[in-house]
GROMACS .gro file of C-alpha atoms in nm:
model
  347
    1UNK     CA    1   0.016   0.026   0.024
    2UNK     CA    2   0.109   0.360  -0.095
    3UNK     CA    3   0.189   0.587   0.206
    4UNK     CA    4  -0.058   0.909   0.234
    5UNK     CA    5  -0.016   1.265   0.313
    6UNK     CA    6  -0.362   1.221   0.478
    7UNK     CA    7  -0.274   1.247   0.856
    8UNK     CA    8  -0.077   1.481   1.029
    9UNK     CA    9   0.156   1.218   1.145
   10UNK     CA   10   0.229   1.139   0.784
   11UNK     CA   11   0.282   1.509   0.693
   12UNK     CA   12   0.545   1.539   0.931
   13UNK     CA   13   0.680   1.188   0.816
   14UNK     CA   14   0.719   1.357   0.466
   15UNK     CA   15   0.885   1.687   0.612
   16UNK     CA   16   1.126   1.471   0.787
   17UNK     CA   17   1.226   1.271   0.505
   18UNK     CA   18   1.275   1.627   0.263
   19UNK     CA   19   1.516   1.721   0.579
   20UNK     CA   20   1.706   1.355   0.530
   21UNK     CA   21   1.760   1.453   0.190
   22UNK     CA   22   1.876   1.750   0.245
   23UNK     CA   23   2.091   1.662   0.539
   24UNK     CA   24   2.243   1.352   0.355
   25UNK     CA   25   2.357   1.566   0.051
   26UNK     CA   26   2.494   1.864   0.318
   27UNK     CA   27   2.738   1.555   0.433
   28UNK     CA   28   2.801   1.444   0.070
   29UNK     CA   29   2.872   1.823  -0.017
   30UNK     CA   30   3.122   1.869   0.259
   31UNK     CA   31   3.278   1.503   0.258
   32UNK     CA   32   3.348   1.520  -0.108
   33UNK     CA   33   3.506   1.872  -0.082
   34UNK     CA   34   3.728   1.711   0.206
   35UNK     CA   35   3.839   1.430  -0.072
   36UNK     CA   36   3.655   1.160   0.162
   37UNK     CA   37   3.423   1.085  -0.128
   38UNK     CA   38   3.577   0.934  -0.464
   39UNK     CA   39   3.446   1.007  -0.770
   40UNK     CA   40   3.207   1.255  -0.916
   41UNK     CA   41   2.868   1.404  -0.708
   42UNK     CA   42   2.564   1.568  -0.826
   43UNK     CA   43   2.330   1.730  -0.562
   44UNK     CA   44   1.961   1.758  -0.612
   45UNK     CA   45   1.941   2.029  -0.283
   46UNK     CA   46   1.630   2.246  -0.387
   47UNK     CA   47   1.472   1.944  -0.525
   48UNK     CA   48   1.357   1.753  -0.244
   49UNK     CA   49   0.975   1.778  -0.251
   50UNK     CA   50   0.938   1.632  -0.604
   51UNK     CA   51   1.128   1.302  -0.483
   52UNK     CA   52   0.962   1.268  -0.142
   53UNK     CA   53   0.618   1.380  -0.293
   54UNK     CA   54   0.658   1.103  -0.596
   55UNK     CA   55   0.773   0.821  -0.394
   56UNK     CA   56   0.503   0.891  -0.116
   57UNK     CA   57   0.245   0.784  -0.373
   58UNK     CA   58   0.431   0.491  -0.467
   59UNK     CA   59   0.419   0.127  -0.294
   60UNK     CA   60   0.709  -0.097  -0.219
   61UNK     CA   61   0.617  -0.323  -0.489
   62UNK     CA   62   0.656  -0.009  -0.761
   63UNK     CA   63   0.998   0.062  -0.929
   64UNK     CA   64   1.161   0.372  -0.984
   65UNK     CA   65   1.468   0.475  -1.229
   66UNK     CA   66   1.694   0.742  -1.209
   67UNK     CA   67   1.943   0.998  -1.295
   68UNK     CA   68   2.277   1.134  -1.200
   69UNK     CA   69   2.090   1.325  -0.938
   70UNK     CA   70   1.964   1.011  -0.760
   71UNK     CA   71   2.039   1.062  -0.391
   72UNK     CA   72   1.708   1.207  -0.304
   73UNK     CA   73   1.508   0.960  -0.523
   74UNK     CA   74   1.656   0.715  -0.335
   75UNK     CA   75   1.610   0.776   0.058
   76UNK     CA   76   1.256   0.858  -0.065
   77UNK     CA   77   1.210   0.516  -0.193
   78UNK     CA   78   1.339   0.352   0.111
   79UNK     CA   79   1.726   0.298   0.079
   80UNK     CA   80   1.885   0.356   0.445
   81UNK     CA   81   2.103   0.656   0.439
   82UNK     CA   82   2.412   0.467   0.579
   83UNK     CA   83   2.432   0.206   0.320
   84UNK     CA   84   2.386   0.477   0.059
   85UNK     CA   85   2.640   0.667   0.182
   86UNK     CA   86   2.892   0.395   0.182
   87UNK     CA   87   2.817   0.339  -0.130
   88UNK     CA   88   2.949   0.672  -0.216
   89UNK     CA   89   3.276   0.627  -0.019
   90UNK     CA   90   3.310   0.303  -0.239
   91UNK     CA   91   3.279   0.074   0.047
   92UNK     CA   92   3.184  -0.281   0.068
   93UNK     CA   93   2.863  -0.205   0.263
   94UNK     CA   94   2.721  -0.015   0.009
   95UNK     CA   95   2.415  -0.098  -0.210
   96UNK     CA   96   2.637  -0.205  -0.487
   97UNK     CA   97   2.943  -0.330  -0.259
   98UNK     CA   98   3.116   0.013  -0.359
   99UNK     CA   99   3.117  -0.015  -0.718
  100UNK     CA  100   2.891   0.218  -0.833
  101UNK     CA  101   2.904   0.518  -0.648
  102UNK     CA  102   2.699   0.834  -0.642
  103UNK     CA  103   2.564   0.781  -0.988
  104UNK     CA  104   2.495   0.409  -1.033
  105UNK     CA  105   2.314   0.305  -0.698
  106UNK     CA  106   2.044   0.040  -0.748
  107UNK     CA  107   1.886  -0.188  -0.503
  108UNK     CA  108   1.623  -0.413  -0.648
  109UNK     CA  109   1.486  -0.477  -0.248
  110UNK     CA  110   1.354  -0.165  -0.228
  111UNK     CA  111   1.243  -0.090  -0.585
  112UNK     CA  112   1.523   0.124  -0.689
  113UNK     CA  113   1.599  -0.044  -1.023
  114UNK     CA  114   1.965   0.190  -1.089
  115UNK     CA  115   2.049   0.577  -1.107
  116UNK     CA  116   2.167   0.637  -1.485
  117UNK     CA  117   2.445   0.870  -1.523
  118UNK     CA  118   2.378   0.871  -1.916
  119UNK     CA  119   2.140   1.162  -1.986
  120UNK     CA  120   1.811   1.018  -2.057
  121UNK     CA  121   1.921   0.683  -2.019
  122UNK     CA  122   1.643   0.622  -1.739
  123UNK     CA  123   1.360   0.659  -1.929
  124UNK     CA  124   1.409   0.336  -2.156
  125UNK     CA  125   1.473   0.172  -1.849
  126UNK     CA  126   1.138   0.262  -1.679
  127UNK     CA  127   0.956   0.180  -2.015
  128UNK     CA  128   1.123  -0.170  -2.010
  129UNK     CA  129   0.957  -0.191  -1.686
  130UNK     CA  130   0.662  -0.099  -1.752
  131UNK     CA  131   0.670  -0.339  -2.034
  132UNK     CA  132   0.733  -0.662  -1.755
  133UNK     CA  133   0.479  -0.545  -1.554
  134UNK     CA  134   0.225  -0.547  -1.878
  135UNK     CA  135   0.347  -0.891  -1.974
  136UNK     CA  136   0.329  -1.043  -1.605
  137UNK     CA  137   0.000  -0.870  -1.534
  138UNK     CA  138   0.160  -0.715  -1.236
  139UNK     CA  139   0.006  -0.483  -0.973
  140UNK     CA  140   0.254  -0.224  -0.975
  141UNK     CA  141   0.403   0.067  -1.187
  142UNK     CA  142   0.726   0.192  -1.302
  143UNK     CA  143   0.798   0.557  -1.201
  144UNK     CA  144   1.062   0.730  -1.444
  145UNK     CA  145   1.287   1.041  -1.281
  146UNK     CA  146   1.437   1.255  -1.565
  147UNK     CA  147   1.556   1.588  -1.593
  148UNK     CA  148   1.455   1.891  -1.874
  149UNK     CA  149   1.758   1.843  -2.034
  150UNK     CA  150   1.729   1.455  -2.119
  151UNK     CA  151   1.385   1.549  -2.271
  152UNK     CA  152   1.609   1.644  -2.578
  153UNK     CA  153   1.737   1.340  -2.606
  154UNK     CA  154   1.619   1.093  -2.893
  155UNK     CA  155   1.571   0.818  -2.643
  156UNK     CA  156   1.356   0.960  -2.434
  157UNK     CA  157   1.114   0.998  -2.734
  158UNK     CA  158   1.137   0.677  -2.838
  159UNK     CA  159   1.058   0.528  -2.505
  160UNK     CA  160   0.788   0.747  -2.411
  161UNK     CA  161   0.622   0.673  -2.745
  162UNK     CA  162   0.639   0.327  -2.703
  163UNK     CA  163   0.490   0.338  -2.370
  164UNK     CA  164   0.193   0.544  -2.467
  165UNK     CA  165   0.168   0.319  -2.781
  166UNK     CA  166   0.154   0.023  -2.591
  167UNK     CA  167  -0.031   0.167  -2.280
  168UNK     CA  168   0.209   0.058  -2.036
  169UNK     CA  169   0.184   0.125  -1.661
  170UNK     CA  170   0.473   0.392  -1.662
  171UNK     CA  171   0.459   0.755  -1.495
  172UNK     CA  172   0.746   0.997  -1.633
  173UNK     CA  173   0.841   1.262  -1.372
  174UNK     CA  174   1.025   1.520  -1.541
  175UNK     CA  175   1.218   1.742  -1.294
  176UNK     CA  176   1.277   2.084  -1.476
  177UNK     CA  177   1.511   2.251  -1.237
  178UNK     CA  178   1.551   2.516  -1.535
  179UNK     CA  179   1.925   2.425  -1.605
  180UNK     CA  180   2.057   2.151  -1.827
  181UNK     CA  181   2.404   2.148  -1.680
  182UNK     CA  182   2.472   2.506  -1.790
  183UNK     CA  183   2.232   2.553  -2.013
  184UNK     CA  184   1.890   2.766  -1.952
  185UNK     CA  185   1.569   2.591  -2.048
  186UNK     CA  186   1.486   2.831  -2.331
  187UNK     CA  187   1.843   2.789  -2.488
  188UNK     CA  188   1.758   2.404  -2.523
  189UNK     CA  189   1.345   2.401  -2.555
  190UNK     CA  190   1.103   2.541  -2.791
  191UNK     CA  191   0.837   2.521  -2.549
  192UNK     CA  192   0.710   2.686  -2.265
  193UNK     CA  193   0.612   2.401  -2.075
  194UNK     CA  194   0.783   2.049  -2.164
  195UNK     CA  195   0.415   1.903  -2.054
  196UNK     CA  196   0.317   2.008  -2.406
  197UNK     CA  197   0.515   1.738  -2.552
  198UNK     CA  198   0.299   1.493  -2.424
  199UNK     CA  199  -0.011   1.588  -2.694
  200UNK     CA  200   0.253   1.448  -2.960
  201UNK     CA  201   0.267   1.102  -2.761
  202UNK     CA  202  -0.126   1.099  -2.698
  203UNK     CA  203  -0.099   1.121  -2.321
  204UNK     CA  204  -0.181   1.344  -2.027
  205UNK     CA  205   0.062   1.605  -1.972
  206UNK     CA  206   0.047   1.740  -1.607
  207UNK     CA  207   0.217   2.056  -1.475
  208UNK     CA  208   0.293   2.076  -1.106
  209UNK     CA  209   0.494   2.294  -0.855
  210UNK     CA  210   0.785   2.094  -0.787
  211UNK     CA  211   0.849   2.282  -0.453
  212UNK     CA  212   0.496   2.173  -0.316
  213UNK     CA  213   0.522   1.782  -0.196
  214UNK     CA  214   0.149   1.765  -0.161
  215UNK     CA  215   0.076   1.898  -0.516
  216UNK     CA  216   0.353   1.667  -0.658
  217UNK     CA  217   0.187   1.357  -0.420
  218UNK     CA  218  -0.153   1.424  -0.577
  219UNK     CA  219  -0.025   1.429  -0.918
  220UNK     CA  220   0.171   1.123  -0.933
  221UNK     CA  221  -0.104   0.920  -0.710
  222UNK     CA  222  -0.376   1.040  -1.002
  223UNK     CA  223  -0.092   0.931  -1.263
  224UNK     CA  224  -0.035   0.609  -1.082
  225UNK     CA  225  -0.395   0.522  -1.058
  226UNK     CA  226  -0.456   0.564  -1.411
  227UNK     CA  227  -0.136   0.350  -1.508
  228UNK     CA  228  -0.271   0.042  -1.283
  229UNK     CA  229  -0.614   0.122  -1.461
  230UNK     CA  230  -0.480   0.012  -1.801
  231UNK     CA  231  -0.483   0.401  -1.942
  232UNK     CA  232  -0.127   0.401  -1.991
  233UNK     CA  233   0.147   0.648  -1.908
  234UNK     CA  234   0.114   1.036  -1.777
  235UNK     CA  235   0.388   1.319  -1.848
  236UNK     CA  236   0.447   1.509  -1.504
  237UNK     CA  237   0.678   1.824  -1.597
  238UNK     CA  238   0.770   1.917  -1.219
  239UNK     CA  239   0.884   2.283  -1.203
  240UNK     CA  240   1.170   2.288  -0.943
  241UNK     CA  241   1.494   2.440  -0.888
  242UNK     CA  242   1.842   2.313  -0.810
  243UNK     CA  243   2.052   2.528  -0.548
  244UNK     CA  244   2.397   2.365  -0.600
  245UNK     CA  245   2.587   2.379  -0.973
  246UNK     CA  246   2.550   2.083  -1.208
  247UNK     CA  247   2.815   1.919  -1.019
  248UNK     CA  248   3.038   1.981  -0.698
  249UNK     CA  249   3.296   2.222  -0.806
  250UNK     CA  250   3.086   2.391  -1.082
  251UNK     CA  251   3.156   2.750  -1.103
  252UNK     CA  252   2.804   2.832  -1.239
  253UNK     CA  253   2.892   3.111  -1.464
  254UNK     CA  254   2.519   3.074  -1.617
  255UNK     CA  255   2.352   3.214  -1.337
  256UNK     CA  256   2.362   3.468  -1.050
  257UNK     CA  257   2.430   3.411  -0.664
  258UNK     CA  258   2.112   3.623  -0.626
  259UNK     CA  259   1.897   3.430  -0.848
  260UNK     CA  260   1.969   3.097  -0.633
  261UNK     CA  261   1.922   3.283  -0.262
  262UNK     CA  262   1.592   3.443  -0.387
  263UNK     CA  263   1.471   3.054  -0.464
  264UNK     CA  264   1.650   2.970  -0.117
  265UNK     CA  265   1.452   3.277   0.059
  266UNK     CA  266   1.140   3.223  -0.109
  267UNK     CA  267   1.062   2.883  -0.286
  268UNK     CA  268   1.242   2.648  -0.048
  269UNK     CA  269   1.018   2.321  -0.028
  270UNK     CA  270   1.130   2.230   0.313
  271UNK     CA  271   1.036   2.584   0.455
  272UNK     CA  272   0.716   2.599   0.265
  273UNK     CA  273   0.606   2.258   0.376
  274UNK     CA  274   0.705   2.336   0.754
  275UNK     CA  275   0.533   2.693   0.740
  276UNK     CA  276   0.208   2.505   0.601
  277UNK     CA  277   0.222   2.210   0.878
  278UNK     CA  278   0.280   2.509   1.132
  279UNK     CA  279  -0.020   2.722   1.002
  280UNK     CA  280  -0.243   2.416   1.023
  281UNK     CA  281  -0.130   2.372   1.383
  282UNK     CA  282   0.027   2.056   1.305
  283UNK     CA  283   0.414   2.117   1.379
  284UNK     CA  284   0.530   2.347   1.660
  285UNK     CA  285   0.898   2.499   1.637
  286UNK     CA  286   1.013   2.265   1.904
  287UNK     CA  287   0.884   1.954   1.706
  288UNK     CA  288   1.080   2.099   1.415
  289UNK     CA  289   1.391   2.134   1.575
  290UNK     CA  290   1.357   1.795   1.751
  291UNK     CA  291   1.316   1.649   1.397
  292UNK     CA  292   1.598   1.829   1.261
  293UNK     CA  293   1.832   1.707   1.543
  294UNK     CA  294   1.728   1.352   1.499
  295UNK     CA  295   1.817   1.401   1.123
  296UNK     CA  296   2.144   1.523   1.210
  297UNK     CA  297   2.204   1.246   1.464
  298UNK     CA  298   2.110   0.980   1.177
  299UNK     CA  299   2.348   1.131   0.919
  300UNK     CA  300   2.622   1.177   1.209
  301UNK     CA  301   2.578   0.783   1.268
  302UNK     CA  302   2.562   0.734   0.875
  303UNK     CA  303   2.915   0.928   0.825
  304UNK     CA  304   3.068   0.711   1.071
  305UNK     CA  305   2.976   0.381   0.950
  306UNK     CA  306   3.038   0.480   0.595
  307UNK     CA  307   3.416   0.596   0.701
  308UNK     CA  308   3.475   0.280   0.915
  309UNK     CA  309   3.305   0.020   0.673
  310UNK     CA  310   3.550  -0.195   0.482
  311UNK     CA  311   3.698  -0.146   0.205
  312UNK     CA  312   3.614  -0.394  -0.102
  313UNK     CA  313   3.878  -0.667  -0.178
  314UNK     CA  314   4.039  -0.584  -0.517
  315UNK     CA  315   3.933  -0.920  -0.677
  316UNK     CA  316   3.561  -0.832  -0.622
  317UNK     CA  317   3.551  -0.591  -0.920
  318UNK     CA  318   3.491  -0.912  -1.081
  319UNK     CA  319   3.193  -0.990  -0.914
  320UNK     CA  320   2.843  -0.937  -1.098
  321UNK     CA  321   3.006  -0.875  -1.440
  322UNK     CA  322   2.885  -1.205  -1.583
  323UNK     CA  323   2.556  -1.397  -1.515
  324UNK     CA  324   2.782  -1.754  -1.595
  325UNK     CA  325   3.120  -1.796  -1.492
  326UNK     CA  326   3.341  -1.653  -1.747
  327UNK     CA  327   3.715  -1.869  -1.738
  328UNK     CA  328   3.904  -1.582  -1.823
  329UNK     CA  329   3.747  -1.380  -1.552
  330UNK     CA  330   3.792  -1.648  -1.282
  331UNK     CA  331   4.142  -1.667  -1.385
  332UNK     CA  332   4.185  -1.285  -1.314
  333UNK     CA  333   4.063  -1.312  -1.000
  334UNK     CA  334   4.228  -1.575  -0.865
  335UNK     CA  335   4.572  -1.405  -0.993
  336UNK     CA  336   4.466  -1.090  -0.776
  337UNK     CA  337   4.409  -1.331  -0.486
  338UNK     CA  338   4.716  -1.523  -0.499
  339UNK     CA  339   4.974  -1.244  -0.562
  340UNK     CA  340   4.769  -0.930  -0.518
  341UNK     CA  341   4.858  -0.844  -0.894
  342UNK     CA  342   4.614  -0.631  -1.104
  343UNK     CA  343   4.444  -0.938  -1.212
  344UNK     CA  344   4.532  -0.859  -1.607
  345UNK     CA  345   4.809  -0.959  -1.854
  346UNK     CA  346   5.060  -0.802  -1.652
  347UNK     CA  347   5.129  -0.530  -1.920
   0.00000   0.00000   0.00000
């Protein structure tokens, strides 16, 4: 059964999950700057209401696919912050044994089919999941997260067109954060709203305020019901904003600091929801501060867990490469175990 936002407790839980996403990425930002986290990271701060609102409308049996900006989607779908952070640290306890890092997190137990660092790659993956659901007469849907930049990719059109034509149980959630890497929206698209494109596929196109967790939840819940009823996919455009650069280290020459600060001050999704709950008499300042302290403690523990987790054995890099054992791979693995070599041919 899907979660709801129908009770004060459920609404406070949604606010806590948005805080968790924000604080998780605060820690990732800081630890990456300290060179504790290897690789590359892309943060979704400012977009928390989309991840939490959409995933609140889903059940444990539903699946999601995600982008290179996947931390919020993963936490909202139910992944634990300690194991997710361990994955970013490249540790054995991570969801992919430390092989995936920030941009390749997957956990089938929680319905997370995978983050896709290739722009738009989450869309055909989600359509494929929708085909599986339809062929097996399953009672679940696939929800695809992708960005506004990805909608210009050819594979995205192919996948949405196929899902529409075959009436697949898929919900496409396009997070329009207004910047495709370093390009403004109107530099890349010749429409005012991406949802206009849905008409070309013959499916509903919904526009939702991506800073409003309730609006996102209600829109995705309705799209999910439509998909389960056999009426096919819905294209949901969530208008939102990212606070950080495209990647950590991005100097952001394409926008001003004042623009970011204005969004943070006027349209922050956590502040907006906190104010809404407070106005309804469902959240006091003391309750909010206790919630924030609880999230901070959770993340303190997650950081220590990730820091102290075991490093994966080098030969484990060969795990999960092939379904059937491959003699050459097994030989490389054994060579690394016995002599600590590079596992290759020595050149």
